[in-house]
Short mmCIF file of C-alpha atoms and ligand atoms in Angstrom, two decimals:
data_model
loop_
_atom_site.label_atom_id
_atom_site.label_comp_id
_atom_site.label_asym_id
_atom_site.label_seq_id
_atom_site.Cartn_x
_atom_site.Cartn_y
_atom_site.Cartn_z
CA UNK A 12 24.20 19.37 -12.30
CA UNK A 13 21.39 17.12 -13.47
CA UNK A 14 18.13 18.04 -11.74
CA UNK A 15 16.75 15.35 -8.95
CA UNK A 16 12.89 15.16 -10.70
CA UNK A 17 12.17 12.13 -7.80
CA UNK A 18 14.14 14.03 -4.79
CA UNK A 19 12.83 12.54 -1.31
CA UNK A 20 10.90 15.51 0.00
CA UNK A 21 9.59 14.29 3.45
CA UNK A 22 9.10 10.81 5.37
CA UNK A 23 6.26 10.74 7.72
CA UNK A 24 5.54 7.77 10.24
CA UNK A 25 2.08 7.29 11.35
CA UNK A 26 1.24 4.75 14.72
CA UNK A 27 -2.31 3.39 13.85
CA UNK A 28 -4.14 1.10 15.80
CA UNK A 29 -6.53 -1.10 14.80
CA UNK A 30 -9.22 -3.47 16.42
CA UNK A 31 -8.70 -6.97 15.97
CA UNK A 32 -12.10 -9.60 15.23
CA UNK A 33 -11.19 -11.47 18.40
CA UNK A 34 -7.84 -11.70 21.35
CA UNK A 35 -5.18 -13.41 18.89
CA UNK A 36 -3.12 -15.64 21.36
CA UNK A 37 0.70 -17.06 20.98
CA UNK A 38 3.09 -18.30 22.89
CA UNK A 39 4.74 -14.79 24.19
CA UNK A 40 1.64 -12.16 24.04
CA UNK A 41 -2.08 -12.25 23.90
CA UNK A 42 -2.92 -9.00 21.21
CA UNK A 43 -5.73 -7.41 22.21
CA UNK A 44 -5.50 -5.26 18.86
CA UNK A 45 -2.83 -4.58 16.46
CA UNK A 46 -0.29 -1.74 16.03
CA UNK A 47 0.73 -0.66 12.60
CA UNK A 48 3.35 1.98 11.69
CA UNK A 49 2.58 3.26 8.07
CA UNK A 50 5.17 4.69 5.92
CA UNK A 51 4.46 8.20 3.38
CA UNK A 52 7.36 9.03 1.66
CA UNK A 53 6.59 12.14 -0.28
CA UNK A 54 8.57 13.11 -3.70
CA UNK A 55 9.38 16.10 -5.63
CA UNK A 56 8.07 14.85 -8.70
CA UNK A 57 4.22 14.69 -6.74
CA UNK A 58 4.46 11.14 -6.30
CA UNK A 59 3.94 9.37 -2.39
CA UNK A 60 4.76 5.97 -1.95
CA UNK A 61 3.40 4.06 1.55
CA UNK A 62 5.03 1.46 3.38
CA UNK A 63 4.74 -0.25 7.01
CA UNK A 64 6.55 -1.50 9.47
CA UNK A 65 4.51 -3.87 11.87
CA UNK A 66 5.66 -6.28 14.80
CA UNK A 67 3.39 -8.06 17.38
CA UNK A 68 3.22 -6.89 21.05
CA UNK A 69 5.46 -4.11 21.54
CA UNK A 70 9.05 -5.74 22.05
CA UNK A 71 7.55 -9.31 22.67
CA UNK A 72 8.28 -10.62 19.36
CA UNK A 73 11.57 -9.05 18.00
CA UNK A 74 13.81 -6.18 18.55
CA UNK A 75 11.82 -3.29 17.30
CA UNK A 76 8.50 -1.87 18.52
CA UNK A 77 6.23 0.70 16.66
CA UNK A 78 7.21 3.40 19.22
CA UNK A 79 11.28 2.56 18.15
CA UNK A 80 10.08 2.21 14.73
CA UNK A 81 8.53 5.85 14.42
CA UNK A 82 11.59 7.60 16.14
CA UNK A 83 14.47 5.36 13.77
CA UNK A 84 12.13 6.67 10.74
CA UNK A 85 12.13 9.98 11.90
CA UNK A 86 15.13 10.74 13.05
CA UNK A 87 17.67 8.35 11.61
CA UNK A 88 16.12 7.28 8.61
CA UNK A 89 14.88 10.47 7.64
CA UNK A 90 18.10 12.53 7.24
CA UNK A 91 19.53 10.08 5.41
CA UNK A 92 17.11 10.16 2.72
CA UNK A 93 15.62 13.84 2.35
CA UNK A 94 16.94 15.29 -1.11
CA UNK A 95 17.83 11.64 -2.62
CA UNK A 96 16.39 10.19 -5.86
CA UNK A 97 13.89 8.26 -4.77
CA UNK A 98 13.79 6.49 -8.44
CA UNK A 99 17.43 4.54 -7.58
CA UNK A 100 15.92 2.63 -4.77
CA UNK A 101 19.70 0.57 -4.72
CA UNK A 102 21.41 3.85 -4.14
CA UNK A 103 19.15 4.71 -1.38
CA UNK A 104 19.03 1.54 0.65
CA UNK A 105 23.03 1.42 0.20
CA UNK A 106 22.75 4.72 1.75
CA UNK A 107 21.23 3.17 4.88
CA UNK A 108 23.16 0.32 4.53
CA UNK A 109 26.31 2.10 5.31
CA UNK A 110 24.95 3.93 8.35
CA UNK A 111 22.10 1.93 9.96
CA UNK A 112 22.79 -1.52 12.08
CA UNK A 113 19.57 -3.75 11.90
CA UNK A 114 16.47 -2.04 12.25
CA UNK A 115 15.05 -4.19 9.58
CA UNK A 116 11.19 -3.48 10.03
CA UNK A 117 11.79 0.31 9.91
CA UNK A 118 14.02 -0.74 6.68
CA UNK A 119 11.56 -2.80 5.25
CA UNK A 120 8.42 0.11 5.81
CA UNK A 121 11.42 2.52 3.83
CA UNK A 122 12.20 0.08 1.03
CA UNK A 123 8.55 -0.94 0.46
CA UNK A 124 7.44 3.00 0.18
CA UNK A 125 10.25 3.31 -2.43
CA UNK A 126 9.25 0.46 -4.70
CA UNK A 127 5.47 1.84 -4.20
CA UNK A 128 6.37 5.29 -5.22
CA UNK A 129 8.83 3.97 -8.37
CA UNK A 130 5.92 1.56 -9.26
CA UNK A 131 3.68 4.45 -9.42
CA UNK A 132 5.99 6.84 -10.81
CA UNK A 133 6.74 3.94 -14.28
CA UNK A 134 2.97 3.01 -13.71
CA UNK A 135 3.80 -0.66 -13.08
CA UNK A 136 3.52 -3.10 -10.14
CA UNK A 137 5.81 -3.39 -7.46
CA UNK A 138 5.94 -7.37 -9.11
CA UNK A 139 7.04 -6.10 -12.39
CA UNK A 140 9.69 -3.71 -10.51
CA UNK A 141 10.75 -6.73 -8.82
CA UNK A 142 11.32 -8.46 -11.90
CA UNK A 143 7.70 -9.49 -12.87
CA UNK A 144 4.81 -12.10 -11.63
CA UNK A 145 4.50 -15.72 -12.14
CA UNK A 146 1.63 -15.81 -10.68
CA UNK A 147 -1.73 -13.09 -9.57
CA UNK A 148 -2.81 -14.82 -6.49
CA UNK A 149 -1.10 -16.77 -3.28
CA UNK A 150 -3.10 -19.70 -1.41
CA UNK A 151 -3.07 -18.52 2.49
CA UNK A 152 -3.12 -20.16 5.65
CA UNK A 153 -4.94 -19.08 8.84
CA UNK A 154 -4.14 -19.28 12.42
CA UNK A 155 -6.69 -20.43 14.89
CA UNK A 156 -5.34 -19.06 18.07
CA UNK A 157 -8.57 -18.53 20.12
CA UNK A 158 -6.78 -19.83 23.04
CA UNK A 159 -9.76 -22.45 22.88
CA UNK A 160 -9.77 -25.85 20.81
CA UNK A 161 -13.89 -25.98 20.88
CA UNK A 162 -13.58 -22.48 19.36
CA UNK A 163 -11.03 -22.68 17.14
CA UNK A 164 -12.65 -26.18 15.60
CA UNK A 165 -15.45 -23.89 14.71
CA UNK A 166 -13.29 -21.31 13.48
CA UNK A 167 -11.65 -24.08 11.23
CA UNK A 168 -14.68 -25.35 9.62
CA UNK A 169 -16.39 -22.17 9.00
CA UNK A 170 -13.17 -21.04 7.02
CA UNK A 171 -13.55 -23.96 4.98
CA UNK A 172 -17.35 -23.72 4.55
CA UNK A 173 -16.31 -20.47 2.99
CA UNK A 174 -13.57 -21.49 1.41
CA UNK A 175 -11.54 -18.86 2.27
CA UNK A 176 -8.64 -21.23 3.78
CA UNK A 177 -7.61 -24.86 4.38
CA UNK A 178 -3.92 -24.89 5.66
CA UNK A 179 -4.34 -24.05 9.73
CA UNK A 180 -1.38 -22.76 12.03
CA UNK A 181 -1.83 -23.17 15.41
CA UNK A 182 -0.27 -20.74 18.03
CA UNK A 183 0.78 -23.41 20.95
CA UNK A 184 4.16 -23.01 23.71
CA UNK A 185 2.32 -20.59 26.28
CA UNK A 186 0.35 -23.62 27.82
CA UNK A 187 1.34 -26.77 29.66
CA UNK A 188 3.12 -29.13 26.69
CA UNK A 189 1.05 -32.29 26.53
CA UNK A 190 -2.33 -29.80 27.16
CA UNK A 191 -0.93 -28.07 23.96
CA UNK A 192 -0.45 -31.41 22.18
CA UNK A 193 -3.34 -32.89 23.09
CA UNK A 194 -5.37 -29.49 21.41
CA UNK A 195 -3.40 -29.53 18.42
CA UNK A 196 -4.43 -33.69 17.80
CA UNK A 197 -7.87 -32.81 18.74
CA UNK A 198 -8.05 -30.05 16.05
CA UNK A 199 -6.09 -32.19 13.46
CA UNK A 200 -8.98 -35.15 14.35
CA UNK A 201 -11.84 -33.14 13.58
CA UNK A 202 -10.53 -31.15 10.36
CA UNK A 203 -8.69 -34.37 9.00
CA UNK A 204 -7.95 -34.62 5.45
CA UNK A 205 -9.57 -31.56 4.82
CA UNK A 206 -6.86 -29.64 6.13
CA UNK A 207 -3.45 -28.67 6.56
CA UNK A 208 -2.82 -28.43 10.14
CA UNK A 209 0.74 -27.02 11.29
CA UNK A 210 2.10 -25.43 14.24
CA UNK A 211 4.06 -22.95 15.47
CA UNK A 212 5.42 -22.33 19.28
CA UNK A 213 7.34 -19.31 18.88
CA UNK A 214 10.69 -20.22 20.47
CA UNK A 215 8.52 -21.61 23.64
CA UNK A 216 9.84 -24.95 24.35
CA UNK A 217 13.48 -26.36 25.70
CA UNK A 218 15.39 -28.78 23.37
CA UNK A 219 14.38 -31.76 25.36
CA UNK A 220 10.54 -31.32 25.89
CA UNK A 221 10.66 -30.42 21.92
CA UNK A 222 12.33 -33.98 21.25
CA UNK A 223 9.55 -35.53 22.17
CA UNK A 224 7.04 -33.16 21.39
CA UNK A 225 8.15 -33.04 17.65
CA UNK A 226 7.73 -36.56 17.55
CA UNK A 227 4.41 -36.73 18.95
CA UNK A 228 3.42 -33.86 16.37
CA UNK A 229 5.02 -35.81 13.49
CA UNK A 230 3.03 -39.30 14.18
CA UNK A 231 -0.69 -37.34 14.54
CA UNK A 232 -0.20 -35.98 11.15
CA UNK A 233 0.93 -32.58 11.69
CA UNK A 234 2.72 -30.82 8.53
CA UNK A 235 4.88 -28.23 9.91
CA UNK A 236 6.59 -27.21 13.18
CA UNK A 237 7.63 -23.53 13.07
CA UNK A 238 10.34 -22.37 15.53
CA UNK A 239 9.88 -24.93 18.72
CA UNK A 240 12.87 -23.51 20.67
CA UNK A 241 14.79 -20.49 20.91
CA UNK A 242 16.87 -19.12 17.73
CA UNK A 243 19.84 -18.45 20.00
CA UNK A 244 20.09 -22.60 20.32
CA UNK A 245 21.46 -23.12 17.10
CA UNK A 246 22.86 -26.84 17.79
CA UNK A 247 19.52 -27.69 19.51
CA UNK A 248 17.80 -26.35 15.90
CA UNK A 249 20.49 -28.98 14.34
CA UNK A 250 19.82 -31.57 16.13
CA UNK A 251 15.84 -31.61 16.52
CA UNK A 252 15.85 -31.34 12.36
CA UNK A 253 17.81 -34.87 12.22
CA UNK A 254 15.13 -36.58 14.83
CA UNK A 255 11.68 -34.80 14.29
CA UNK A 256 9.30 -36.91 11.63
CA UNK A 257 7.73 -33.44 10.54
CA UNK A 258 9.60 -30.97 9.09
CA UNK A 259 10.87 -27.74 10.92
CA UNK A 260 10.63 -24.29 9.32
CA UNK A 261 12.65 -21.33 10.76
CA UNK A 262 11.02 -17.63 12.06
CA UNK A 263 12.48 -16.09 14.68
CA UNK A 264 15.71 -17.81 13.71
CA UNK A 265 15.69 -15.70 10.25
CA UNK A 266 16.11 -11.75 12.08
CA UNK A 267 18.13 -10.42 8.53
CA UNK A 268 19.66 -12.39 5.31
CA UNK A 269 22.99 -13.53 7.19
CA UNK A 270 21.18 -15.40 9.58
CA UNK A 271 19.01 -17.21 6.58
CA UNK A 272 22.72 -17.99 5.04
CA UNK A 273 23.84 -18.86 8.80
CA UNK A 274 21.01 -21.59 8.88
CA UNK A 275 21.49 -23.12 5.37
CA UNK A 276 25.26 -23.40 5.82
CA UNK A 277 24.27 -25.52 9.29
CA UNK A 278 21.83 -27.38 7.87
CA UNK A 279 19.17 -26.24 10.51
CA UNK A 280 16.23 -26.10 8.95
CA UNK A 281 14.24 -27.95 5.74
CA UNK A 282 11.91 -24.98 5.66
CA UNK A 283 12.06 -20.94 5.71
CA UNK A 284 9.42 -18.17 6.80
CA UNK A 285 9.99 -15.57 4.86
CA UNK A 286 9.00 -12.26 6.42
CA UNK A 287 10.07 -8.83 4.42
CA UNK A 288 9.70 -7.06 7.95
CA UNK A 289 12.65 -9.39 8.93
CA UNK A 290 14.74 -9.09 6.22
CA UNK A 291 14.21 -5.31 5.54
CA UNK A 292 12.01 -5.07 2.84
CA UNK A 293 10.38 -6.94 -0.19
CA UNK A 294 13.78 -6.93 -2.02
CA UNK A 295 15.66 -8.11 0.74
CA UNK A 296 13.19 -10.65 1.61
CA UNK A 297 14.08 -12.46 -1.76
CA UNK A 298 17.73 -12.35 -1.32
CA UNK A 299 16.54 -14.73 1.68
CA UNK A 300 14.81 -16.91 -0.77
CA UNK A 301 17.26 -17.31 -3.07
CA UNK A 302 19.68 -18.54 -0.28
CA UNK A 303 17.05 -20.94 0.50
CA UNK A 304 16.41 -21.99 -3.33
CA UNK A 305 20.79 -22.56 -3.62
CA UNK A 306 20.48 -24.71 -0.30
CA UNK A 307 16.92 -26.65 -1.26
CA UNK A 308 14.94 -25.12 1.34
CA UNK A 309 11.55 -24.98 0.97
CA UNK A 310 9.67 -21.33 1.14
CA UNK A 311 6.92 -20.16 3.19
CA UNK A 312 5.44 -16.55 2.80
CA UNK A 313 5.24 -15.37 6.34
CA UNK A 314 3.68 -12.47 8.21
CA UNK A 315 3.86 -10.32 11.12
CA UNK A 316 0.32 -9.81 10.52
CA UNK A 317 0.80 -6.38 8.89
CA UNK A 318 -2.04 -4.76 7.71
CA UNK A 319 -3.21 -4.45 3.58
CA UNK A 320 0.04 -2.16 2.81
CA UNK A 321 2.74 -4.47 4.50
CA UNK A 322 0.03 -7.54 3.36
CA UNK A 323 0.25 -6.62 -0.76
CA UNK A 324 4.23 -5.31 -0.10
CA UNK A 325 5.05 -8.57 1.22
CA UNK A 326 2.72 -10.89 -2.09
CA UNK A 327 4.47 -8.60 -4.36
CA UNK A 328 7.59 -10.51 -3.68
CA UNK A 329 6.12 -13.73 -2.88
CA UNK A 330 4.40 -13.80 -6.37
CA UNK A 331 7.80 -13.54 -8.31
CA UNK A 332 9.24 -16.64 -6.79
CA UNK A 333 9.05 -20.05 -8.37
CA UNK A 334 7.81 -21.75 -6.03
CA UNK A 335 6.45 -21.05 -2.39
CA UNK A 336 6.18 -25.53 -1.35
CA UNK A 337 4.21 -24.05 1.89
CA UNK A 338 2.19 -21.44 0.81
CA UNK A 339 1.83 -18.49 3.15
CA UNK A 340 -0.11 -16.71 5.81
CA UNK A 341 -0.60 -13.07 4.36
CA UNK A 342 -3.71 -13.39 6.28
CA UNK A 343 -3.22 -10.20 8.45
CA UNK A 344 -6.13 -7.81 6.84
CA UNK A 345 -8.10 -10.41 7.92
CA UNK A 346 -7.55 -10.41 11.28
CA UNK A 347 -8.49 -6.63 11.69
CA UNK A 348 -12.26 -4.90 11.90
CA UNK A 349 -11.01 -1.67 10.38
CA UNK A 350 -9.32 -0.60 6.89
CA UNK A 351 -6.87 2.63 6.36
CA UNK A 352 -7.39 1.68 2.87
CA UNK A 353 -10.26 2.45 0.49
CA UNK A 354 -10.36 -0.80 -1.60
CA UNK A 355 -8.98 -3.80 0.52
CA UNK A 356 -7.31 -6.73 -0.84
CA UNK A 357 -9.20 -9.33 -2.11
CA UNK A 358 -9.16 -13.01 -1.13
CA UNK A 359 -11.65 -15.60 -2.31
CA UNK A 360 -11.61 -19.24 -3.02
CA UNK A 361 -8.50 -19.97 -0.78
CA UNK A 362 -6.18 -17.01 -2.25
CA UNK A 363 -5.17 -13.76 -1.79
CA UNK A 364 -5.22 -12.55 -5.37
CA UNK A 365 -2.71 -9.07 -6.10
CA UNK A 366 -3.85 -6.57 -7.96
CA UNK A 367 -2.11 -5.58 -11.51
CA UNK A 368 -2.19 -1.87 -10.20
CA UNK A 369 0.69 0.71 -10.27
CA UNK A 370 2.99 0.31 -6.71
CA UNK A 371 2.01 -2.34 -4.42
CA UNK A 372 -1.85 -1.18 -5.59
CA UNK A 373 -3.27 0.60 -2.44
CA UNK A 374 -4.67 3.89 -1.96
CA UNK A 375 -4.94 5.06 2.09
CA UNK A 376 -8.86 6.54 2.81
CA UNK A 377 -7.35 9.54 4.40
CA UNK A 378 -10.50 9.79 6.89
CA UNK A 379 -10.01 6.53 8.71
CA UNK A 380 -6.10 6.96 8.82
CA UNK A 381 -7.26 10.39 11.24
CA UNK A 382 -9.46 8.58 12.37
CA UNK A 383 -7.20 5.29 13.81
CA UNK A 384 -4.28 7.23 13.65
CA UNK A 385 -2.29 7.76 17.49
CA UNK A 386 -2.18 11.34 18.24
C1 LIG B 409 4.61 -15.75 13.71
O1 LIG B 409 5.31 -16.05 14.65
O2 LIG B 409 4.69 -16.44 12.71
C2 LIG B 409 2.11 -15.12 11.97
C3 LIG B 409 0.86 -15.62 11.99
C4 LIG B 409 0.39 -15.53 13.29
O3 LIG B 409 -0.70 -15.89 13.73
O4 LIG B 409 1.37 -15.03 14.08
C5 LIG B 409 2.42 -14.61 13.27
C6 LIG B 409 3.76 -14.53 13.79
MG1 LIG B 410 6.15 -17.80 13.55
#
């Protein structure tokens, strides 16, 4: 029998929570702060590869929760791993492709700590495991979701004054529809030209009031319109992409790689979010995007604003595709006060730039992960 040098030795999921810079409001939850479960998946040969698996507000957003998360790792994901080579990262994932239904964010965390841990073990970056780079840095959006237009105006321009971003999402569907519209035109007035200015309304709105509020979006000179009504109304999704002048991208509608396929066949949607958390991992992810390439969908890199280990996983892909038409919103480091890693990633001049490190490139600072960790 050949000896297993890269034998899974232990997985260990952490709950960490983090302060955010200010309440971060959308259309189903308000977060206060920002849970992340982070992934160490230890090796025989000495080397530990990290992942995460992050959602926003507890169940609010999709089918797993950090609490669900840490119990699926630890004692269904777990078993199934301990004692296999962590260096065939296709043989493993089959593995929990054979036994696990869904549970793609606890998949992704799993399949991101193996890529980190084979990056590190050939000394190469998860990009070049993935195939290599074709490009070191991704131009990223950020969402102004104060819950207040004077403040997120302010918010706007200062980000441009420091030219750390110029393509704004804004979080609407919670409020009353035309007090939503009428915030969104009153942002897009004052940032003009300057700006990107898109929205997204998380699943909020009913096919009709969407009709007309796509519209009205479309003729103020709004970009995008991410996931107006619910992904379980897939004719409504159909239908709103034949009337509304801007285009529609797809979030919540994407929950695993058959769904992106589902979409394209039905001609649902011009534009894709991709999100590795939703398609279990940063390989998965790009099985998404090449459905989306075949069917002429346009690509957005997307977030569940994960912190810097779910932030690099997830530009690791993104950087390997052709081309991204949207850009993305890997923004999520940004949005917290605290690091659990000692050399954060770096964004200047409107990009998040990824470093040419072994693994995704992160080290955790073992003294703030006590520190944030949940006991
Ligand atoms: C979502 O629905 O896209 C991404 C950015 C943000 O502010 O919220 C998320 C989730
Ligand atoms: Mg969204």
């Amino acid at each position: 029998i050949e000896m297993n040098h890269a034998a899974i030795e232990s997985l260990e999921a952490i709950i960490v929570d983090l302060p955010t810079i200010r309440p971060h409001k959308l259309a189903m939850h308000t977060m206060q702060n920002q849970t992340l479960v982070i992934l160490r998946l230890r090796c025989a040969d000495g080397i530990e590869g990290i992942g995460e698996a992050t959602t926003i507000g507890g169940l609010s957003y999709g089918n797993e929760s950090p609490d669900s998360i840490k119990v699926n790792l630890d004692r269904h994901f777990a078993p199934l791993l301990i004692g296999q080579d962590a260096s065939n990262i296709n043989a493993c994932m089959q593995r929990i492709d054979r036994v696990v239904k869904g549970n793609t964010f606890a998949r992704s965390a799993v399949e991101t700590a193996l890529l980190d841990a084979q990056g590190k073990r050939l000394g190469l970056p998860v990009s070049e495991i993935l195939g290599g780079r074709v490009r070191d840095s991704l131009e990223v959006a950020w969402t102004l979701a104060s819950g207040d237009t004077r403040k997120d105006i302010a918010e706007g321009e200062q980000m441009l004054e420091a030219r750390r971003h110029r393509i704004f999402k804004l979080k609407i569907g919670a409020g009353e529809v035309n007090k939503d519209l009428a915030h969104v035109i009153a942002i897009k007035r004052a940032l003009g030209e300057r700006a990107s200015v898109r929205v997204d309304v998380n699943q909020a709105w009913d096919e009709a009031v969407a009709l007309r509020a796509c519209r009205i979006l479309g003729d103020n000179g709004i970009d995008l319109i991410e996931q107006p009504i619910s992904r379980h109304n897939r004719g409504g999704q159909v239908r709103l992409n034949q009337s509304s002048p801007a285009p529609i991208m797809a979030d919540e509608s994407i929950e695993c790689v058959e769904d992106a396929f589902n979409l394209a066949r039905d001609g649902a949607a011009p534009v894709f979010a991709l999100k590795i958390a939703k398609n279990g991992g940063p390989r998965a992810v790009l099985r998404t995007a090449s459905i989306a390439e075949a069917a002429g969908i346009g690509l957005y890199g997307g977030t569940m604003l994960e912190g810097s280990v779910g932030t690099l996983a997830s530009a690791h892909a993104f950087i390997t595709l052709n081309k991204l038409a949207w850009d993305t919103e890997l923004f999520g480091p940004l949005l917290l006060t605290e690091e659990i890693v000692t050399e954060p990633p770096l964004y200047r001049d409107f990009q998040l730039h990824v470093p040419r490190l072994p693994g995704i490139g992160l080290t955790l600072d073992e003294e703030r992960l006590a520190r944030f960790r949940r006991s």
